[in-house]
XYZ file of C-alpha atoms in Angstrom:
324
model
C 6.677 -28.198 3.959
C 4.467 -27.306 6.938
C 7.066 -25.036 8.563
C 7.804 -23.401 5.229
C 4.139 -22.416 4.848
C 4.218 -20.662 8.238
C 7.449 -18.813 7.379
C 6.127 -17.641 3.998
C 2.820 -16.515 5.476
C 4.548 -14.777 8.387
C 6.902 -12.746 6.199
C 4.101 -11.635 3.874
C 1.810 -10.742 6.797
C 4.400 -8.623 8.616
C 5.221 -6.676 5.441
C 1.516 -6.091 4.716
C 0.611 -5.194 8.302
C 3.435 -2.705 8.837
C 2.948 -0.982 5.470
C -0.799 -0.415 5.988
C -0.669 0.370 9.732
C -1.639 4.086 9.399
C -4.879 3.117 7.608
C -5.652 0.608 10.349
C -5.087 3.269 13.018
C -7.444 5.707 11.256
C -10.039 2.914 10.992
C -9.879 2.320 14.768
C -10.287 6.046 15.511
C -13.318 6.256 13.204
C -14.918 3.183 14.769
C -14.724 4.873 18.175
C -16.409 8.093 16.982
C -19.607 8.880 18.876
C -18.938 6.288 21.588
C -18.303 8.823 24.384
C -21.746 10.362 23.929
C -23.547 7.282 25.299
C -21.031 5.962 27.838
C -20.825 6.939 31.525
C -18.468 9.868 32.158
C -16.410 9.230 35.346
C -15.893 12.954 35.954
C -19.628 13.688 35.783
C -20.416 10.713 38.004
C -17.955 11.984 40.613
C -19.558 15.427 40.419
C -23.014 13.982 41.024
C -21.771 11.878 43.943
C -20.136 14.910 45.567
C -23.316 16.980 45.264
C -25.372 14.116 46.675
C -23.058 13.746 49.695
C -23.018 17.476 50.416
C -26.792 17.584 50.155
C -27.086 14.750 52.700
C -24.790 16.609 55.091
C -27.051 19.648 54.920
C -24.745 21.966 53.014
C -26.743 22.299 49.860
C -29.882 20.899 48.386
C -29.789 21.078 44.647
C -30.470 18.356 42.119
C -27.464 16.807 40.462
C -26.925 18.372 37.060
C -27.990 16.487 34.000
C -25.428 17.055 31.322
C -25.908 15.726 27.819
C -22.841 15.432 25.660
C -23.449 16.227 22.029
C -21.887 13.622 19.777
C -18.808 14.913 17.965
C -19.213 15.683 14.279
C -18.583 12.692 12.043
C -15.510 13.107 9.907
C -14.073 11.063 7.080
C -10.903 9.156 6.368
C -8.815 12.101 5.163
C -10.100 14.456 7.876
C -9.255 11.987 10.644
C -5.780 11.422 9.204
C -5.095 15.163 8.884
C -6.355 15.824 12.414
C -4.106 13.113 13.850
C -1.061 14.596 12.085
C -1.953 18.142 13.202
C -2.617 17.313 16.850
C -0.271 14.397 17.483
C 2.358 14.540 14.759
C 3.173 12.315 11.785
C 4.702 9.659 14.040
C 1.258 9.156 15.656
C 0.117 7.394 12.477
C 2.445 4.575 13.499
C 1.301 4.388 17.136
C 1.145 0.731 18.058
C 3.127 -0.492 15.059
C 5.179 -2.742 17.370
C 1.906 -4.404 18.410
C 0.969 -4.795 14.743
C 4.251 -6.577 14.008
C 3.789 -8.898 17.002
C 0.150 -9.497 16.061
C 1.068 -10.441 12.504
C 3.877 -12.649 13.810
C 1.489 -14.562 16.064
C -1.930 -14.324 14.435
C -1.281 -14.138 10.704
C 1.682 -16.496 10.693
C -0.523 -19.103 12.390
C -3.576 -18.600 10.174
C -1.662 -18.418 6.882
C 0.465 -21.450 7.677
C -2.377 -23.566 9.027
C -4.631 -22.687 6.070
C -1.919 -23.757 3.631
C -1.350 -27.017 5.519
C -5.083 -27.803 5.467
C -5.315 -26.833 1.808
C -2.494 -29.216 0.960
C -4.145 -32.055 2.890
C -7.665 -31.475 1.552
C -6.893 -30.691 -2.098
C -7.746 -33.122 -4.873
C -4.464 -34.955 -5.555
C -5.145 -35.045 -9.304
C -6.368 -31.481 -9.863
C -4.479 -29.756 -7.037
C -7.605 -27.768 -6.133
C -10.235 -28.128 -3.415
C -13.934 -27.165 -3.377
C -14.960 -23.725 -2.128
C -16.710 -25.228 0.907
C -13.481 -26.866 2.049
C -11.611 -23.614 1.505
C -14.114 -21.830 3.739
C -13.875 -24.490 6.458
C -10.065 -24.357 6.321
C -10.237 -20.568 6.653
C -12.604 -20.752 9.626
C -10.334 -23.189 11.464
C -7.106 -21.344 10.648
C -8.568 -17.952 11.555
C -9.955 -19.131 14.884
C -6.698 -20.740 16.002
C -4.620 -17.762 14.857
C -6.833 -15.248 16.664
C -6.676 -17.164 19.948
C -2.876 -17.116 19.747
C -2.622 -13.449 18.794
C -5.312 -11.849 21.009
C -2.908 -10.208 23.543
C -1.068 -8.407 20.740
C -4.380 -7.470 19.089
C -5.663 -5.976 22.339
C -2.435 -4.006 22.840
C -2.595 -2.746 19.253
C -6.171 -1.432 19.590
C -5.360 0.375 22.842
C -2.154 1.911 21.523
C -3.893 3.084 18.355
C -6.785 4.618 20.304
C -4.706 6.240 23.050
C -4.132 9.536 21.238
C -7.843 10.344 21.096
C -8.156 10.364 24.906
C -7.537 13.394 27.162
C -3.912 13.551 28.300
C -4.752 12.560 31.892
C -6.637 9.457 30.735
C -4.061 8.056 28.317
C -2.388 4.768 29.048
C 0.910 5.855 27.429
C 2.209 2.373 26.678
C 5.833 2.572 25.508
C 5.703 -0.586 23.397
C 3.624 -3.703 22.876
C 5.603 -5.501 25.591
C 5.050 -2.608 28.022
C 1.328 -2.701 27.174
C 1.052 -6.433 27.842
C 3.061 -6.098 31.081
C 0.910 -3.228 32.391
C -2.341 -4.956 31.464
C -1.192 -8.106 33.264
C -0.239 -6.173 36.422
C -3.254 -3.868 36.539
C -6.044 -6.032 35.138
C -4.806 -9.602 35.481
C -3.559 -12.159 32.970
C -7.076 -12.977 31.793
C -7.496 -9.374 30.591
C -5.096 -10.205 27.738
C -7.915 -12.240 26.216
C -10.593 -9.556 26.670
C -12.746 -9.552 23.568
C -11.209 -12.837 22.443
C -14.582 -14.274 21.431
C -15.051 -11.322 19.091
C -11.475 -11.551 17.871
C -11.877 -15.244 17.097
C -15.241 -14.718 15.337
C -13.864 -11.831 13.297
C -10.699 -13.739 12.396
C -12.702 -16.767 11.294
C -14.856 -14.593 9.030
C -11.901 -12.584 7.676
C -9.722 -15.618 7.023
C -12.507 -17.680 5.454
C -13.641 -14.814 3.214
C -10.164 -13.478 2.424
C -8.137 -16.643 1.780
C -10.955 -18.739 0.327
C -12.115 -15.985 -2.043
C -8.534 -15.236 -3.143
C -7.892 -18.860 -4.041
C -11.299 -19.240 -5.696
C -11.062 -16.026 -7.752
C -7.486 -16.788 -8.765
C -8.504 -20.276 -9.924
C -11.417 -18.875 -11.969
C -9.178 -16.247 -13.623
C -6.638 -18.892 -14.598
C -9.226 -21.469 -15.718
C -11.060 -18.934 -17.902
C -7.776 -17.738 -19.377
C -8.497 -14.117 -18.442
C -4.887 -13.597 -17.353
C -1.797 -15.690 -16.843
C -0.425 -16.588 -13.410
C 1.406 -13.346 -12.697
C 1.248 -10.166 -10.628
C -1.821 -8.909 -12.538
C -3.805 -11.988 -11.513
C -2.532 -11.778 -7.940
C -3.500 -8.093 -7.636
C -6.986 -8.576 -9.114
C -7.788 -11.648 -6.997
C -6.390 -10.129 -3.804
C -8.230 -6.810 -4.140
C -11.537 -8.642 -4.681
C -10.762 -10.831 -1.662
C -10.061 -7.730 0.435
C -13.440 -6.236 -0.463
C -15.275 -9.454 0.459
C -13.428 -9.636 3.789
C -14.167 -5.974 4.620
C -17.916 -6.305 3.995
C -18.159 -9.511 6.008
C -16.104 -8.442 9.016
C -16.784 -4.730 9.627
C -19.694 -5.066 12.134
C -17.754 -7.502 14.315
C -14.656 -5.330 13.982
C -16.499 -2.256 15.321
C -17.773 -4.143 18.361
C -14.369 -5.772 18.954
C -12.632 -2.393 18.878
C -15.025 -0.878 21.401
C -14.932 -3.821 23.809
C -11.133 -3.979 23.706
C -10.736 -0.220 24.132
C -13.191 0.210 27.038
C -11.658 1.518 30.251
C -12.750 -0.370 33.371
C -12.606 1.773 36.521
C -11.859 0.049 39.835
C -15.107 -0.768 41.626
C -17.248 0.406 38.732
C -19.255 -1.612 36.238
C -17.608 -1.830 32.802
C -19.210 0.224 30.001
C -20.127 -3.004 28.202
C -20.942 -6.363 29.770
C -20.097 -8.168 26.549
C -20.324 -8.191 22.783
C -24.122 -8.323 22.582
C -24.474 -5.494 25.117
C -21.978 -3.412 23.135
C -23.821 -4.064 19.873
C -27.218 -3.175 21.384
C -25.965 0.029 23.029
C -24.205 1.075 19.840
C -27.256 0.471 17.633
C -29.644 2.148 20.099
C -27.464 5.241 20.510
C -26.053 5.599 17.000
C -28.233 3.553 14.672
C -27.616 0.275 12.761
C -25.208 1.909 10.317
C -22.854 2.520 13.261
C -21.793 -1.107 12.827
C -20.284 -0.038 9.506
C -18.374 2.892 10.953
C -14.901 3.025 9.555
C -15.920 0.997 6.481
C -14.141 3.355 4.073
C -10.817 3.084 5.933
C -11.512 -0.625 6.425
C -11.780 -1.243 2.681
C -9.027 1.317 2.080
C -6.845 -0.737 4.389
C -8.136 -4.240 3.538
C -7.648 -3.640 -0.181
C -3.964 -2.592 -0.014
C -3.293 -5.008 2.870
C -4.667 -7.986 0.965
C -2.879 -6.964 -2.240
C 0.468 -6.536 -0.446
C -0.147 -9.748 1.514
C -0.776 -12.032 -1.457
C 1.625 -10.376 -3.911
C 4.382 -10.613 -1.285
C 3.352 -14.177 -0.464
C 3.566 -15.254 -4.104
C 7.001 -13.647 -4.460
C 8.277 -15.192 -1.209
C 7.060 -18.590 -2.396
C 9.091 -18.154 -5.586
C 12.176 -17.197 -3.581
C 11.821 -20.141 -1.213
C 10.625 -22.749 -3.715
C 13.967 -24.594 -3.649
C 14.116 -24.816 0.141
């Protein structure tokens, strides 16, 4: 029964993740908007260093230029999607889809299966249900374990999705998720595969607890009140509500996670962010508190369909595998 729960959750997660990947990619691009305006620019730093050296040698004596980059105009979900297609092609909407599949295989398979195992163990044997608090605790545990397992694939996915927004000479150009993981290991060390893992784990705990617990709770209420029968209509309604709850709860952590994972660390130079708190403070100072909800529209646009596809597929897979 335990293995079956992991298989069912894994199949549903892969289908949901792959089908909503373009929305996830657009969300990542929107979360990174405005970041370049308050981060050090390596090219400008090199320019200043060159001028300083020449000045010391007696060639010139001019102050290093102070150049302020104006933040790019904020654009919405549709505009970002259209711009990606125009500049990078339709296939760019599926950049990093191999990492998404691996991430769902590792992260979501683990969290879905573990949550179901805990739910089975902690449910009231007579009623078959468990209190909301236990659902939340089960979600927190399952999400944390799943995120720790899937962090390398999550990191590769964020970088592959964000690569197209960089200048050509700064792109990483990973060929696949396995190439990304291999290059990161060689260039940055094995520990770099768990960069941002604390954020990933925190986000996954919040997402899983809010998404799975609210789905089960809302579904139970719908059935108990007799609003609808146990069918696709109930599954769609409960899953869309669960997706909204998960999006609201997780978006701030998701923005910070995306920026920490995507930051480029130059050899011998200090990283743009020293950690999650530093990233959050710099983001809020430079862009305002609402920056933590950047990409919320694509987040809910993705979380809604993702959660609907996830749970509808899961319910159907359970029916198909009920005799196994």
